[in-house]
mmCIF file of C-alpha atoms in Angstrom:
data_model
loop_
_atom_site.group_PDB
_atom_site.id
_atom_site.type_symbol
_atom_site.label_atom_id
_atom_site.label_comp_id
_atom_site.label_asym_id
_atom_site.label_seq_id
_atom_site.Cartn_x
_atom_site.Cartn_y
_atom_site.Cartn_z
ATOM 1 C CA UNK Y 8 24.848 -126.616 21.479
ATOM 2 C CA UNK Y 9 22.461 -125.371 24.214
ATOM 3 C CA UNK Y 10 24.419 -124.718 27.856
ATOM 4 C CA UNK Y 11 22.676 -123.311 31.012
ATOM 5 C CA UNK Y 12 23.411 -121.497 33.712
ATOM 6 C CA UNK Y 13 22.361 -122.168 37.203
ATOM 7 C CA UNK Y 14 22.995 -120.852 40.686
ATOM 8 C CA UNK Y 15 23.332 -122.740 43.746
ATOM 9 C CA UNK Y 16 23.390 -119.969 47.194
ATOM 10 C CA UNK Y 17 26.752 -118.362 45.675
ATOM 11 C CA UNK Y 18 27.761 -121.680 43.723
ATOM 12 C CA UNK Y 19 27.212 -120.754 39.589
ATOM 13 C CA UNK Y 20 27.324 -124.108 37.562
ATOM 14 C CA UNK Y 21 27.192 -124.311 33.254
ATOM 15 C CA UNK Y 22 25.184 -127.757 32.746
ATOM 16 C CA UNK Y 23 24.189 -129.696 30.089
ATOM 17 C CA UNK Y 24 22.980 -133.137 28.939
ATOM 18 C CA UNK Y 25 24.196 -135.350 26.443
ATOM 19 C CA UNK Y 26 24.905 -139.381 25.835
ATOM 20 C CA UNK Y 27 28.449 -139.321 24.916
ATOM 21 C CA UNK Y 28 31.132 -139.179 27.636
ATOM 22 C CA UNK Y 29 34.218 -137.511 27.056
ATOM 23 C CA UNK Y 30 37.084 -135.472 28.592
ATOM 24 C CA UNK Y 31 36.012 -132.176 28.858
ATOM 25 C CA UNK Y 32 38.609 -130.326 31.387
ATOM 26 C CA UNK Y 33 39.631 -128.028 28.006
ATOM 27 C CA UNK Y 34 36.465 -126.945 27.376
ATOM 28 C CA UNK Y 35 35.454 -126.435 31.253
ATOM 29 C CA UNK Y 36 38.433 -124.294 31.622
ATOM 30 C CA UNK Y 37 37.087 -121.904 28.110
ATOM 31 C CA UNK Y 38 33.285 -122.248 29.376
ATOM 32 C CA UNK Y 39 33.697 -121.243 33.010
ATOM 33 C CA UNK Y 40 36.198 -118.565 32.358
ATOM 34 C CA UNK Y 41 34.672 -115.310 33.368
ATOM 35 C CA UNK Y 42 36.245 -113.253 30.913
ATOM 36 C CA UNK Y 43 36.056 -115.004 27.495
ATOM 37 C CA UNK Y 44 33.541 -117.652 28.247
ATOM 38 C CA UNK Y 45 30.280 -117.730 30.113
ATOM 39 C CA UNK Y 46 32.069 -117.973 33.667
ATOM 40 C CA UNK Y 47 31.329 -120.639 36.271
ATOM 41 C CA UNK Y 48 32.523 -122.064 39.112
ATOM 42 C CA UNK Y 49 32.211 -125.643 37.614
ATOM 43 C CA UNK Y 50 30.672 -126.908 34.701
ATOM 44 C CA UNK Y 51 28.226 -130.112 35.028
ATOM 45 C CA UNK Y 52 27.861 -132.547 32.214
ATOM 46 C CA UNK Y 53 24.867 -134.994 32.232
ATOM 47 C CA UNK Y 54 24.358 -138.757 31.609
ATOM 48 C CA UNK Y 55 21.932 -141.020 31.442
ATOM 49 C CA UNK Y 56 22.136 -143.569 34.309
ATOM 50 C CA UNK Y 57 19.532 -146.401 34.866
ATOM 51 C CA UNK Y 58 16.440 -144.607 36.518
ATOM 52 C CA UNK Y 59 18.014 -141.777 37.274
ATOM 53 C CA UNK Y 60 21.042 -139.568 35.915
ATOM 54 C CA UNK Y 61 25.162 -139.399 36.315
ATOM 55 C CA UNK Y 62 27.486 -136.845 35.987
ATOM 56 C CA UNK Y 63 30.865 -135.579 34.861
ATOM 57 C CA UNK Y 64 31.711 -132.451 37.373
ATOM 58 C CA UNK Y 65 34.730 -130.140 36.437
ATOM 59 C CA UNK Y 66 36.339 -127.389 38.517
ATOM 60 C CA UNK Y 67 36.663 -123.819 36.602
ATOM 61 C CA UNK Y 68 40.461 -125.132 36.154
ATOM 62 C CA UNK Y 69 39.536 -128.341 34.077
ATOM 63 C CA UNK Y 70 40.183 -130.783 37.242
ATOM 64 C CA UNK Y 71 37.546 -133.090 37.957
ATOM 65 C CA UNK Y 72 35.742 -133.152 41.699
ATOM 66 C CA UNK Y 73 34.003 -136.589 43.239
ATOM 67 C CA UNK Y 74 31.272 -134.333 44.631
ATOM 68 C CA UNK Y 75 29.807 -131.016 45.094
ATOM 69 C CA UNK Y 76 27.032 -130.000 47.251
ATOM 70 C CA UNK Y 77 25.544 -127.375 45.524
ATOM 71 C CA UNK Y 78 26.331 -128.626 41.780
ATOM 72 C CA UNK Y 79 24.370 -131.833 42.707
ATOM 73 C CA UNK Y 80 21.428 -129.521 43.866
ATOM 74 C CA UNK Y 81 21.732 -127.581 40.535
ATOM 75 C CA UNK Y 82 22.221 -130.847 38.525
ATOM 76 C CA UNK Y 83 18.717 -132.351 40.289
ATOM 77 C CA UNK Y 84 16.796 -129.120 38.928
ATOM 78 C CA UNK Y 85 18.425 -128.607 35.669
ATOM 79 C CA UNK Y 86 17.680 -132.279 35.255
ATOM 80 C CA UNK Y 87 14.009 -132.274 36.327
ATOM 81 C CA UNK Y 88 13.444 -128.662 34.143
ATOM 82 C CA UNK Y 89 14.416 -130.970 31.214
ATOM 83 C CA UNK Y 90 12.041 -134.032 31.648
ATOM 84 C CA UNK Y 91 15.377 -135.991 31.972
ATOM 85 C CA UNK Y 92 13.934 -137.236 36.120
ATOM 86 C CA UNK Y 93 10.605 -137.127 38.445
ATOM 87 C CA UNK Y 94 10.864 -135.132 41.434
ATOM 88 C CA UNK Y 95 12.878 -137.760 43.202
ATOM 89 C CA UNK Y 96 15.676 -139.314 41.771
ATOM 90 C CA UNK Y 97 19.308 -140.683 41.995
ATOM 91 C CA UNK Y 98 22.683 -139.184 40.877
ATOM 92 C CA UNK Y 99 25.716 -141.188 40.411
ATOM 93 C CA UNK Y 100 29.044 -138.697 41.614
ATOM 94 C CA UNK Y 101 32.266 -140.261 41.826
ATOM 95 C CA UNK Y 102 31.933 -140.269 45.390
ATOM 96 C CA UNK Y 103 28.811 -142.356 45.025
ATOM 97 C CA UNK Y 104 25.266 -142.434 44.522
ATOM 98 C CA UNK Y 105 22.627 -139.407 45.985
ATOM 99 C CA UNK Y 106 19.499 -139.074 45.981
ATOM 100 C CA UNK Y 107 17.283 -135.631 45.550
ATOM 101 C CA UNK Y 108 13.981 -134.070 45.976
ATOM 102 C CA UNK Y 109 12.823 -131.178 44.161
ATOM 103 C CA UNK Y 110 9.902 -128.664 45.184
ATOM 104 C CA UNK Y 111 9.807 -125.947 42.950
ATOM 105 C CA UNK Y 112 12.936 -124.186 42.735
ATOM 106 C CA UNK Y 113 14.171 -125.842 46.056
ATOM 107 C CA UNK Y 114 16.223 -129.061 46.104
ATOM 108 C CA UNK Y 115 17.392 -131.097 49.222
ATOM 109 C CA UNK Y 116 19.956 -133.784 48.608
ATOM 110 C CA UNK Y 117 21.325 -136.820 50.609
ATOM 111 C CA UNK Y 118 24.076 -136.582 50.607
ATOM 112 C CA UNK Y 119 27.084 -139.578 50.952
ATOM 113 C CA UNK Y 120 27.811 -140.312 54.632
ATOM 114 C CA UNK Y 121 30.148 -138.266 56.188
ATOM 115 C CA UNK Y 122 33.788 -139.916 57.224
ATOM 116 C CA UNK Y 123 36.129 -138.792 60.053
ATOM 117 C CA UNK Y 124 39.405 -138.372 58.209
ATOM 118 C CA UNK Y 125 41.520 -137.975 61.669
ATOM 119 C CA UNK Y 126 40.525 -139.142 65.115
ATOM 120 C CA UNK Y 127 42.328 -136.177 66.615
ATOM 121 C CA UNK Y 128 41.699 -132.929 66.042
ATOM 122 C CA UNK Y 129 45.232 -131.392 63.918
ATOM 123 C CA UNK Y 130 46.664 -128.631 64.858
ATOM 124 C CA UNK Y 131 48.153 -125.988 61.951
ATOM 125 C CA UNK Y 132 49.354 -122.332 62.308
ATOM 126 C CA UNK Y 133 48.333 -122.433 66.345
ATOM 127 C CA UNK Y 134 44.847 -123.161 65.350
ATOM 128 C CA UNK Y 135 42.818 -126.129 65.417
ATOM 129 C CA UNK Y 136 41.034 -128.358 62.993
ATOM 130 C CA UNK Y 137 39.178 -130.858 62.169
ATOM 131 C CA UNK Y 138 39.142 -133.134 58.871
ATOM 132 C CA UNK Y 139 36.105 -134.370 57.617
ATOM 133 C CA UNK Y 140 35.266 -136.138 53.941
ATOM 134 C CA UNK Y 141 31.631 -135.088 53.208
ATOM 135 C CA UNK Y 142 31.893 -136.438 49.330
ATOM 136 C CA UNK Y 143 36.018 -134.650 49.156
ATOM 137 C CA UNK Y 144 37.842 -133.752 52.051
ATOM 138 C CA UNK Y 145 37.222 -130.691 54.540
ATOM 139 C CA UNK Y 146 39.703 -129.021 57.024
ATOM 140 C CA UNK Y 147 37.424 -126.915 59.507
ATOM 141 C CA UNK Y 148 38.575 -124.294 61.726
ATOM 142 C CA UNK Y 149 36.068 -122.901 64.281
ATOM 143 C CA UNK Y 150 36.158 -119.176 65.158
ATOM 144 C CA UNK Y 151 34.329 -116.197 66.982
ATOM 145 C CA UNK Y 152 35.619 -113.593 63.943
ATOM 146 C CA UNK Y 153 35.011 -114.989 60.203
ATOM 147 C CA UNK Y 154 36.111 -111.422 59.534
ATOM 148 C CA UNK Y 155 40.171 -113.201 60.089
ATOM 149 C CA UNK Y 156 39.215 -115.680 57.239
ATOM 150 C CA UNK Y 157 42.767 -116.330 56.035
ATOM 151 C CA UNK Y 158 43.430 -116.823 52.871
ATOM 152 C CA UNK Y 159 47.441 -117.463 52.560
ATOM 153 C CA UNK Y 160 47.195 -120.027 55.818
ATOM 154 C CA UNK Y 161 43.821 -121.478 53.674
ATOM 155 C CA UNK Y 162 46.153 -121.848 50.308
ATOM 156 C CA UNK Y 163 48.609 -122.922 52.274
ATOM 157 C CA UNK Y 164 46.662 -125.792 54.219
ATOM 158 C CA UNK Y 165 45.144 -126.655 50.862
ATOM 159 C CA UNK Y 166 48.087 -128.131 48.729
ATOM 160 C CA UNK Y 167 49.354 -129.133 52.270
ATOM 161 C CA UNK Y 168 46.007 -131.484 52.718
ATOM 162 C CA UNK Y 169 44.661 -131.654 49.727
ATOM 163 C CA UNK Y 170 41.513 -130.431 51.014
ATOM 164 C CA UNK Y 171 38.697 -127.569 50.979
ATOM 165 C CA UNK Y 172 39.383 -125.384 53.819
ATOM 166 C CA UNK Y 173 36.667 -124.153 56.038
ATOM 167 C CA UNK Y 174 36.347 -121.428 58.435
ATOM 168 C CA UNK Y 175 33.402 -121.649 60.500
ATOM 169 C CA UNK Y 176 31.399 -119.805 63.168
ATOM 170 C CA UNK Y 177 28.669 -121.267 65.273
ATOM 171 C CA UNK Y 178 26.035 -119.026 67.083
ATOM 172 C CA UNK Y 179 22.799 -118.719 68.312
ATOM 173 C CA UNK Y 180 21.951 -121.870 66.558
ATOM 174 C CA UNK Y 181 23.201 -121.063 63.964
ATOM 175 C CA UNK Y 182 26.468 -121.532 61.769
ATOM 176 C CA UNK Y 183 28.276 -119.238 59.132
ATOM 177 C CA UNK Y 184 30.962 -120.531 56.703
ATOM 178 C CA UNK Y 185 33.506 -119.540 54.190
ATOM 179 C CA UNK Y 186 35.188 -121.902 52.355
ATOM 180 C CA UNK Y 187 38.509 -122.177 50.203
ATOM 181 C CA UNK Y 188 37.570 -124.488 47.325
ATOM 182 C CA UNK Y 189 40.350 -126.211 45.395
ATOM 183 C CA UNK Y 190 40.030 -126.330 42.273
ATOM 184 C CA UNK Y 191 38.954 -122.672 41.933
ATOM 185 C CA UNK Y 192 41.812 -121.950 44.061
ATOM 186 C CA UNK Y 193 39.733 -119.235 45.851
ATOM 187 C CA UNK Y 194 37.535 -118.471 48.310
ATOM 188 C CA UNK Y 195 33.454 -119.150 46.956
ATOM 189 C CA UNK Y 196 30.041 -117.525 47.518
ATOM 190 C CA UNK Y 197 29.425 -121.197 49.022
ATOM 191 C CA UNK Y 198 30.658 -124.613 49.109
ATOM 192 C CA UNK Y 199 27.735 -127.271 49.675
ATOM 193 C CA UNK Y 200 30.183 -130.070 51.033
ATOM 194 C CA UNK Y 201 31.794 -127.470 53.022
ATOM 195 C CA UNK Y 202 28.827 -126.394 54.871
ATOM 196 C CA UNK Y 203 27.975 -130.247 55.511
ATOM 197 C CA UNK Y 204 31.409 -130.415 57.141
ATOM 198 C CA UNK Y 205 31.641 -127.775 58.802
ATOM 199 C CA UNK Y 206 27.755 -128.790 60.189
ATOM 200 C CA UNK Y 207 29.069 -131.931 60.621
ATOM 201 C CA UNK Y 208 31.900 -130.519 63.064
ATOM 202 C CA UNK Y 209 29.673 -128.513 64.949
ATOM 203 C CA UNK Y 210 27.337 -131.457 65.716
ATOM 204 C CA UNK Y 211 30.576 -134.115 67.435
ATOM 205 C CA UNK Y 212 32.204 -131.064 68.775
ATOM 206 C CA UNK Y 213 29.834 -127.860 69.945
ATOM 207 C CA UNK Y 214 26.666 -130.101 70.712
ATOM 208 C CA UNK Y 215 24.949 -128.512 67.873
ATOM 209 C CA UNK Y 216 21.515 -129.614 66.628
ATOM 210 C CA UNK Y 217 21.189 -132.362 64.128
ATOM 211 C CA UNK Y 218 19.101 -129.671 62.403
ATOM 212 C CA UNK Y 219 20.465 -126.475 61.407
ATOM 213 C CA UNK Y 220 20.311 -123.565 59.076
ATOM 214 C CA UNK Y 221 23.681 -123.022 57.846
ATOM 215 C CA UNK Y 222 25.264 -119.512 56.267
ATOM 216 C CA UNK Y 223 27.476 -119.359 53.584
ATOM 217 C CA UNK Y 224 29.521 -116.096 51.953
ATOM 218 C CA UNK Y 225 26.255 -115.461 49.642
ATOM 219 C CA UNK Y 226 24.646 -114.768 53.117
ATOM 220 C CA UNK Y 227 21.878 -117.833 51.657
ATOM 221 C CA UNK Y 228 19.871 -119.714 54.012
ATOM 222 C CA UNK Y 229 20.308 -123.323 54.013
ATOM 223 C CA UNK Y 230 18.835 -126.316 56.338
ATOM 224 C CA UNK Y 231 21.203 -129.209 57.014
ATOM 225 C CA UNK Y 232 20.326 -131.946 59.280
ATOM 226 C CA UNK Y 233 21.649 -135.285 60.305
ATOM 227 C CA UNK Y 234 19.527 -138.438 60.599
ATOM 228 C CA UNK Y 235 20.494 -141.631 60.770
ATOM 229 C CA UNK Y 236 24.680 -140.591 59.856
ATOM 230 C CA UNK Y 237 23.010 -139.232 56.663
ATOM 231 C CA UNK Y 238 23.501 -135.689 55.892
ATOM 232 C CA UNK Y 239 20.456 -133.617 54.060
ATOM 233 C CA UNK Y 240 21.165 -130.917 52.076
ATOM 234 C CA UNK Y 241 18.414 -128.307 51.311
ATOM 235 C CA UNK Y 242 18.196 -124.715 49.644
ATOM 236 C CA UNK Y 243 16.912 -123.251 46.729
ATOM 237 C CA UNK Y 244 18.379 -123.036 43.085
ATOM 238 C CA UNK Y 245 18.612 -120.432 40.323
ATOM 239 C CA UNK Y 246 17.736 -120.938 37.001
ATOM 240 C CA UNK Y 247 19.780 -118.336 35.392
ATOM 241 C CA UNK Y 248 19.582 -118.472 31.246
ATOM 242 C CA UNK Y 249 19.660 -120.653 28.358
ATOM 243 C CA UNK Y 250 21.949 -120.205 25.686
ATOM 244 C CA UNK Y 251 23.380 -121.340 22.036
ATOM 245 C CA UNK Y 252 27.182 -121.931 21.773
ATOM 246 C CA UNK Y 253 29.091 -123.151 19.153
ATOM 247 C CA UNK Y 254 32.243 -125.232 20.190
#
């Protein structure tokens, strides 16, 4: 079978298309191992759905994720480079339907509205958080060093939660993030739903813009913005290779 390999700011996704739906967490875990398989962060299966497409989206250990920011970018080019969509269309996630716009190699999403998990703000480890569901659930710490990214309190605060844990830094107008994602169980180049949370938490909190360009890891530029309690995801994508596997 023919696999591909995209990029997404930091985010590397195997995809393919196909009309059968099955369980594939096996086969994600052998694909996106970077060792003996092609190595991935997630591996993206797609399906046909009305005018536009679905998905099934594994982790790199075989679990399966509602959403992912930057897969559903990859997923909306990958699918357009195929003749499978137009330039706008709809994905079904199993947090709900998006839609997308590609321009080239750049794809902006909208994504599902953001929900305020806890009124109050939580406090863990003498440092505060918020928790924010931006397609799966966010913990976000704000900071002045992203240099004291922790990653025992973040593994720690991730089974606790069972969340994504963010550590963000807003400045200048701008905001830098690193991100814990489950499901890797590691910290990632970038984390698309992370970024819209953490953007999310800077706009109720730190009077930040409803437009913003956003930092991950990668050190990637990326525009979020906020319009009518909709979140819009845009950055470019990476068409990496093409190649013939035999399962």
């Amino acid at each position: 079978m023919l696999v591909s390999k995209y990029n997404a700011s930091g985010n590397d996704f195997v995809i393919f298309h196909t009309f059968l739906k099955a369980d594939r967490s096996d086969f994600a875990v052998k694909i996106c191992d970077r060792q003996n398989g092609i190595g991935a962060d997630g591996l993206i299966v797609i399906l046909p759905y009305d005018d536009g497409i679905r998905w099934e989206f594994y982790n790199s250990d075989g679990s399966s994720a509602n959403m992912c920011g930057n897969g559903s970018r990859a997923a909306f080019l990958y699918a357009y480079k195929n003749a499978l969509i137009n330039k706008s269309s709809k994905l079904l996630t199993g947090a709900g339907l998006i839609t997308g716009d590609v321009d080239e190699n750049s794809v902006e999403v909208e994504l599902t509205s953001p929900k305020i998990l806890s009124k109050d703000s939580i406090n863990e480890c003498d440092k505060e958080w918020f928790f924010y569901d931006t397609g799966v659930p966010h913990l976000v710490h704000f900071t002045q060093n992203l240099d004291k990214f922790d990653l025992n309190l973040a593994k720690h605060l991730r089974h606790k939660y069972n969340a994504n844990i963010n550590f963000a830094k807003f400045e200048n107008g701008s905001l830098k993030v690193r991100t814990y994602e489950r499901g890797v169980e590691d910290e990632t180049l970038a984390c698309g739903t992370g970024m819209a949370a953490c953007f999310y938490g800077a706009v109720l909190n730190l009077h930040a813009n409803k437009i913003l360009s956003v930092y991950p890891k990668s050190g990637e530029e990326l525009q979020l913005r906020l319009e009518n309690e909709k979140i819009y995801f845009k950055g470019n994508v990476k068409h990496c290779f093409d190649v013939s596997i035999e399962i």
